[in-house]
Short mmCIF file of C-alpha atoms in Angstrom, two decimals:
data_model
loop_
_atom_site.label_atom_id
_atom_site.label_comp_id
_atom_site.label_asym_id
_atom_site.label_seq_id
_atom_site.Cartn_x
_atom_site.Cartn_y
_atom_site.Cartn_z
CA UNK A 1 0.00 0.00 0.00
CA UNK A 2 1.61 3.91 -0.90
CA UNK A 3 1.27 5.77 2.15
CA UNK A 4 0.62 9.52 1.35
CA UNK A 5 1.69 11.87 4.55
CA UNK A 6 0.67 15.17 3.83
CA UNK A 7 2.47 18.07 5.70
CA UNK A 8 2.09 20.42 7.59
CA UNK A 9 -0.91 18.93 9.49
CA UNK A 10 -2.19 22.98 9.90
CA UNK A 11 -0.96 25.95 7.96
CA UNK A 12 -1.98 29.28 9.03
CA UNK A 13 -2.10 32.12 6.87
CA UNK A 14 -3.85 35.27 6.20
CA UNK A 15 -6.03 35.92 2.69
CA UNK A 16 -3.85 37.01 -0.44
CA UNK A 17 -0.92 35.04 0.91
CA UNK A 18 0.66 32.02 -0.71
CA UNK A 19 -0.19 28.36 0.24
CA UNK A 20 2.30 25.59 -0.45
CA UNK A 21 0.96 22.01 0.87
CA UNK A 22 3.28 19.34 -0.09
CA UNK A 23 2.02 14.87 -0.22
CA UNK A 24 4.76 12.85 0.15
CA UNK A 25 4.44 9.28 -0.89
CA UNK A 26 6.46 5.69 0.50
CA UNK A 27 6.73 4.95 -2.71
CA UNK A 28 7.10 6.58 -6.01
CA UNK A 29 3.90 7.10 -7.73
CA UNK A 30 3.58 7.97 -11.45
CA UNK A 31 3.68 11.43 -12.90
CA UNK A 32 -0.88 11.09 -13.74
CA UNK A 33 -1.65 9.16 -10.54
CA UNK A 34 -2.12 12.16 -7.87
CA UNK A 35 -5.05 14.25 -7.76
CA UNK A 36 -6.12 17.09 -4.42
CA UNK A 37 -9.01 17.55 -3.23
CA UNK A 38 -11.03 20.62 -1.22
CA UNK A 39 -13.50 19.51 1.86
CA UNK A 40 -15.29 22.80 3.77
CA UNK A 41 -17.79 21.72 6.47
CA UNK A 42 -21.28 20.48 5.60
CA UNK A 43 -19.90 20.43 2.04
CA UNK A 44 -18.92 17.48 0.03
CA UNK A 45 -15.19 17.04 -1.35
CA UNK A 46 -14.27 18.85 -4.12
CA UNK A 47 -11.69 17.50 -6.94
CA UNK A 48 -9.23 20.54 -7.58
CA UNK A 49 -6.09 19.08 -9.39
CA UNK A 50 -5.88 15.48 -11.02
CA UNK A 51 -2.86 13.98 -13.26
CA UNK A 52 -0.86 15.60 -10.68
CA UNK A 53 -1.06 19.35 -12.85
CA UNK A 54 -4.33 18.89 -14.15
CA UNK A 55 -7.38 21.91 -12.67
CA UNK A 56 -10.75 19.95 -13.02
CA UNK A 57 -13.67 21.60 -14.41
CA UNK A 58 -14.11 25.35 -12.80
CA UNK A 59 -11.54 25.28 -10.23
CA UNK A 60 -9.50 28.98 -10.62
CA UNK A 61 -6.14 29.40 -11.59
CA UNK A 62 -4.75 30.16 -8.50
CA UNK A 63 -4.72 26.79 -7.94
CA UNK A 64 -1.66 24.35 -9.00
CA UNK A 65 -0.46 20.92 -8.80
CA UNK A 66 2.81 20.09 -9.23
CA UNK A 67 5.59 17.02 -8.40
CA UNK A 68 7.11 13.65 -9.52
CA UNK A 69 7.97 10.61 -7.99
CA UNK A 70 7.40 10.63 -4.09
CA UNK A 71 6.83 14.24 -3.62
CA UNK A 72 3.48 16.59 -5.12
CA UNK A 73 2.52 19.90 -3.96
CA UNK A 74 -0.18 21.86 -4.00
CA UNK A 75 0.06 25.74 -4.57
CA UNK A 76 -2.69 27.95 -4.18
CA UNK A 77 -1.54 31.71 -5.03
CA UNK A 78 -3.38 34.68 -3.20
CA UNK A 79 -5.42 33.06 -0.94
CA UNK A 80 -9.13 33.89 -0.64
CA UNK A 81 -11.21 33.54 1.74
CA UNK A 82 -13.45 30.78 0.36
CA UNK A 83 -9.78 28.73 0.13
CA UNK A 84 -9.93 28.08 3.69
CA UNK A 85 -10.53 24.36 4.35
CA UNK A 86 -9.18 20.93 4.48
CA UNK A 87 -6.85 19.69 1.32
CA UNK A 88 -6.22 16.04 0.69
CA UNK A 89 -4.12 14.52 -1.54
CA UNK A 90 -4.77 10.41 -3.29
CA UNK A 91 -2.89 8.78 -5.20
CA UNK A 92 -4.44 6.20 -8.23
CA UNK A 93 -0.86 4.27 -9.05
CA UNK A 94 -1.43 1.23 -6.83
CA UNK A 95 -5.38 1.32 -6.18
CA UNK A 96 -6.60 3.92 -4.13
CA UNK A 97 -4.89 5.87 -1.54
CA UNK A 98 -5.09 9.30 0.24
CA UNK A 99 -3.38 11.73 2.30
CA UNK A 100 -4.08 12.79 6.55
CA UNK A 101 -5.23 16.29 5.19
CA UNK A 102 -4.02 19.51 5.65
CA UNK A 103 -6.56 21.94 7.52
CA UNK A 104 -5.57 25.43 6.26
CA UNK A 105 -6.86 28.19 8.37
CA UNK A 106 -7.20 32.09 8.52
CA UNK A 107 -4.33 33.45 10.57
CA UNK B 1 -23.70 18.33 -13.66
CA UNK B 2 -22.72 14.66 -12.10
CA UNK B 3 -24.60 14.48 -8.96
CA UNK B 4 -24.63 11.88 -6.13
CA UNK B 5 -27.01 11.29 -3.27
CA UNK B 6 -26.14 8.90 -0.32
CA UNK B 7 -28.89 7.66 2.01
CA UNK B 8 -29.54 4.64 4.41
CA UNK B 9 -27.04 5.44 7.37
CA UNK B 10 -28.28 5.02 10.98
CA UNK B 11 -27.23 3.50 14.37
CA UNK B 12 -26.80 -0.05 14.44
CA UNK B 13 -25.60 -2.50 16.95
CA UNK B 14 -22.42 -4.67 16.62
CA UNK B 15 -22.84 -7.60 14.89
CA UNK B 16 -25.89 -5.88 12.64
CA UNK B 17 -26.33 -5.05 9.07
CA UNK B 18 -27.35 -1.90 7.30
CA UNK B 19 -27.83 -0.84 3.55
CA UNK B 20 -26.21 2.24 2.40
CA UNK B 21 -27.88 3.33 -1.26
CA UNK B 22 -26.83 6.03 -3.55
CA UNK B 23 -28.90 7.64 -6.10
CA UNK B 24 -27.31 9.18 -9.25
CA UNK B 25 -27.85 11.72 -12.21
CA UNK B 26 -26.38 13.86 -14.72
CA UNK B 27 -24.11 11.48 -16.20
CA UNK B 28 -24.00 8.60 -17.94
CA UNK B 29 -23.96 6.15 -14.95
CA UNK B 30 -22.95 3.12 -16.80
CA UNK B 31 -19.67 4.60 -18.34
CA UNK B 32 -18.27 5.21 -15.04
CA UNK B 33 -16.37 3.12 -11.83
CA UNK B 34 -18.06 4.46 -8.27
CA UNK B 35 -16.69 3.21 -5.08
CA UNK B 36 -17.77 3.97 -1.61
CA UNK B 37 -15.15 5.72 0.19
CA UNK B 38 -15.38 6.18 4.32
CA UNK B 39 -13.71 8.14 6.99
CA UNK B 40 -13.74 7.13 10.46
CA UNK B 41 -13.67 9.86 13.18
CA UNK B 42 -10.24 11.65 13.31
CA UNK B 43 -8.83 8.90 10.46
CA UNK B 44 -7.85 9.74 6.97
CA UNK B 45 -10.24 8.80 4.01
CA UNK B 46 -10.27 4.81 3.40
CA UNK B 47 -11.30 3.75 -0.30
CA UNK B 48 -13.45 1.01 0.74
CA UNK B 49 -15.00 -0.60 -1.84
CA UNK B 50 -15.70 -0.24 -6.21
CA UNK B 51 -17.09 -1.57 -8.86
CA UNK B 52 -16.71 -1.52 -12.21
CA UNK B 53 -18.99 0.30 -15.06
CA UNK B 54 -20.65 -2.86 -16.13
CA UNK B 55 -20.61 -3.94 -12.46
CA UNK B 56 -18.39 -7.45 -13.47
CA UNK B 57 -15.16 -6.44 -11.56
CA UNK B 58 -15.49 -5.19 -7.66
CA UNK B 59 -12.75 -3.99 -5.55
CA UNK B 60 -12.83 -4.07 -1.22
CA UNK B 61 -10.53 -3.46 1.18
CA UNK B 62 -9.11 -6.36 3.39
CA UNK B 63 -10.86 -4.68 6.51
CA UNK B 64 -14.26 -4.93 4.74
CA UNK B 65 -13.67 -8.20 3.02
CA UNK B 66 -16.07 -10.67 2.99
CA UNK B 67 -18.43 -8.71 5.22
CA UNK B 68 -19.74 -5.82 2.83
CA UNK B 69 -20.82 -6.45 -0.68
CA UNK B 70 -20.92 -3.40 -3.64
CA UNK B 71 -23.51 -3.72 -6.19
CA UNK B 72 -25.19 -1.53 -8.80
CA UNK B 73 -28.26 -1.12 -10.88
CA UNK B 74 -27.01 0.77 -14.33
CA UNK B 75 -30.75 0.70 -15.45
CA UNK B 76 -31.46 2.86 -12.26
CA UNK B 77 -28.59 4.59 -12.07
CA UNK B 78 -28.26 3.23 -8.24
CA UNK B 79 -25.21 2.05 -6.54
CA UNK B 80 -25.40 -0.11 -3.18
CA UNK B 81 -23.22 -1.09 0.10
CA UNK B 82 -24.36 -4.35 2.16
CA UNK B 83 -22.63 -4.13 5.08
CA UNK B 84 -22.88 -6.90 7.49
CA UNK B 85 -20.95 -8.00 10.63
CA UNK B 86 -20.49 -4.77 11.48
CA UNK B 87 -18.15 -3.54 14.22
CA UNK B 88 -17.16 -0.40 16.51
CA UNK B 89 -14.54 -0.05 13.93
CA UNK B 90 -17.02 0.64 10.85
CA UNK B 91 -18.43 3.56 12.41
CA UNK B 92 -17.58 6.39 9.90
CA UNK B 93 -19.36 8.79 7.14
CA UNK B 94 -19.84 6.95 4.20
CA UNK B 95 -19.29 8.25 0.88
CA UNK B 96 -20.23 6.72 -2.80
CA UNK B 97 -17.40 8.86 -5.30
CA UNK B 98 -17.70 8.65 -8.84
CA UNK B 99 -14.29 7.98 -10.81
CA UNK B 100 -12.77 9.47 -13.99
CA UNK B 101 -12.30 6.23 -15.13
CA UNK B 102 -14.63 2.90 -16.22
CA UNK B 103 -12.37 0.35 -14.16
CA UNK B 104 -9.17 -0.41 -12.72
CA UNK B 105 -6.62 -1.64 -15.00
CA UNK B 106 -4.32 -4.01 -13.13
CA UNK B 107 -3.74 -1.63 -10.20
CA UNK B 108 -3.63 1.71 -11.81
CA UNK B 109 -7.23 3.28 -11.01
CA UNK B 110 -9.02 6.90 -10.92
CA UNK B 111 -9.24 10.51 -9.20
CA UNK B 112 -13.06 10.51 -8.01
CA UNK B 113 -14.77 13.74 -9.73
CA UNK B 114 -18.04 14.13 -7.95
CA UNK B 115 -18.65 13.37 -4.23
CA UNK B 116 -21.90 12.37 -2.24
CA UNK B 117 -22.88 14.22 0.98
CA UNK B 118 -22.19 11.71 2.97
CA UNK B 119 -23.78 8.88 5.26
CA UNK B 120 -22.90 8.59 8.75
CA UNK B 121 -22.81 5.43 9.77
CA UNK B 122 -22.75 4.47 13.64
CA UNK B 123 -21.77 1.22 14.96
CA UNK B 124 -22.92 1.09 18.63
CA UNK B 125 -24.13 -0.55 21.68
#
């Protein structure tokens, strides 16, 4: 089983700042296997990125995916305040895997 | 817009069974791979179970094996979770996903791009 560790558990920061969550996997995981995903409260997940670099439908261009191997990240440029939520990560190499989260809050 | 509604959750004692059900529209239900996909309080999301667009190949993980059972109904656009012998352990919020993809080839599966709501399920005495 690839175990994705996401990191940091809780990033803090204030709206138009810079978010950088990184997924690391145990093992390396090919360059279309990694997708992230958006969960607010009450609300049902939301896919952002797929194919590691890939914005689904809708999702705004402050978002980006980006990695190889064993380590992705997640960028999302000028944060607003509807970005505020909890990010996972899952990986589709070797069946179906996902991430602890990363709860990002408002500083 | 692909669309996903989860019902049947509840409290149920150890040892019982419960049916989770999942309605779907706005998509083509039998050209896609949906899976059921749970999270346990304070645990990370657990792909639990899948099937296949035509419903012949299933997938389940080895702490649900043998206990819960995935089905479908492409002519109602309805996906289903028997779950049986349940424990403490199961109790979690429930989610049927729908994948990118039709199936799993070998090991190499899907992103999921539309989510349910959710289905809590509790497991308790």
């Amino acid at each position: 089983e690839i175990v994705l560790t996401q990191s940091p558990d809780t990033l803090s920061l204030s709206p138009g700042e810079r978010a950088t969550l990184s997924c690391r996997a145990s093992q390396s995981v090919c360059s279309s296997c990694l997708a992230w995903f958006q969960q607010k409260p009450g609300q049902t997940l939301r896919l952002l990125i797929y194919d590691t670099s890939t914005r689904a439908t809708g999702i705004p261009d402050r978002f980006s995916g980006s990695g190889s191997g064993t380590d992705f990240t997640l960028t999302i440029t000028r944060l607003e305040p509807e970005d505020f939520a909890v990010y996972y990560c899952q990986q589709y190499d070797n069946l179906i895997t996902f991430g602890q989260g990363t709860r990002l809050e408002i500083k | 817009e692909a669309q996903l509604v989860d019902s049947g959750g509840g409290l149920v004692q150890p040892g019982g069974s419960l049916r989770l059900s999942c309605a779907a529209s706005g998509f083509n239900f039998d050209n896609y791979a949906i899976s059921w996909v749970r999270q346990a309080p304070g645990r990370r999301l657990e792909w639990v179970a899948g099937i296949s667009d035509s419903g012949h190949s299933t997938y389940y993980a080895d702490s649900v094996k043998g206990r819960f059972t995935i089905s479908r109904d492409n002519y109602n656009n309805k996906l289903s979770l028997q779950m049986n012998s349940l424990g403490v352990e199961d109790t979690a919020v429930y989610y049927c996903a729908k994948g990118t993809g039709r199936y799993c080839s070998g090991h190499r599966c899907y992103p999921f791009d539309s989510w349910g709501q959710g289905s809590l399920v509790t497991v308790s005495s």
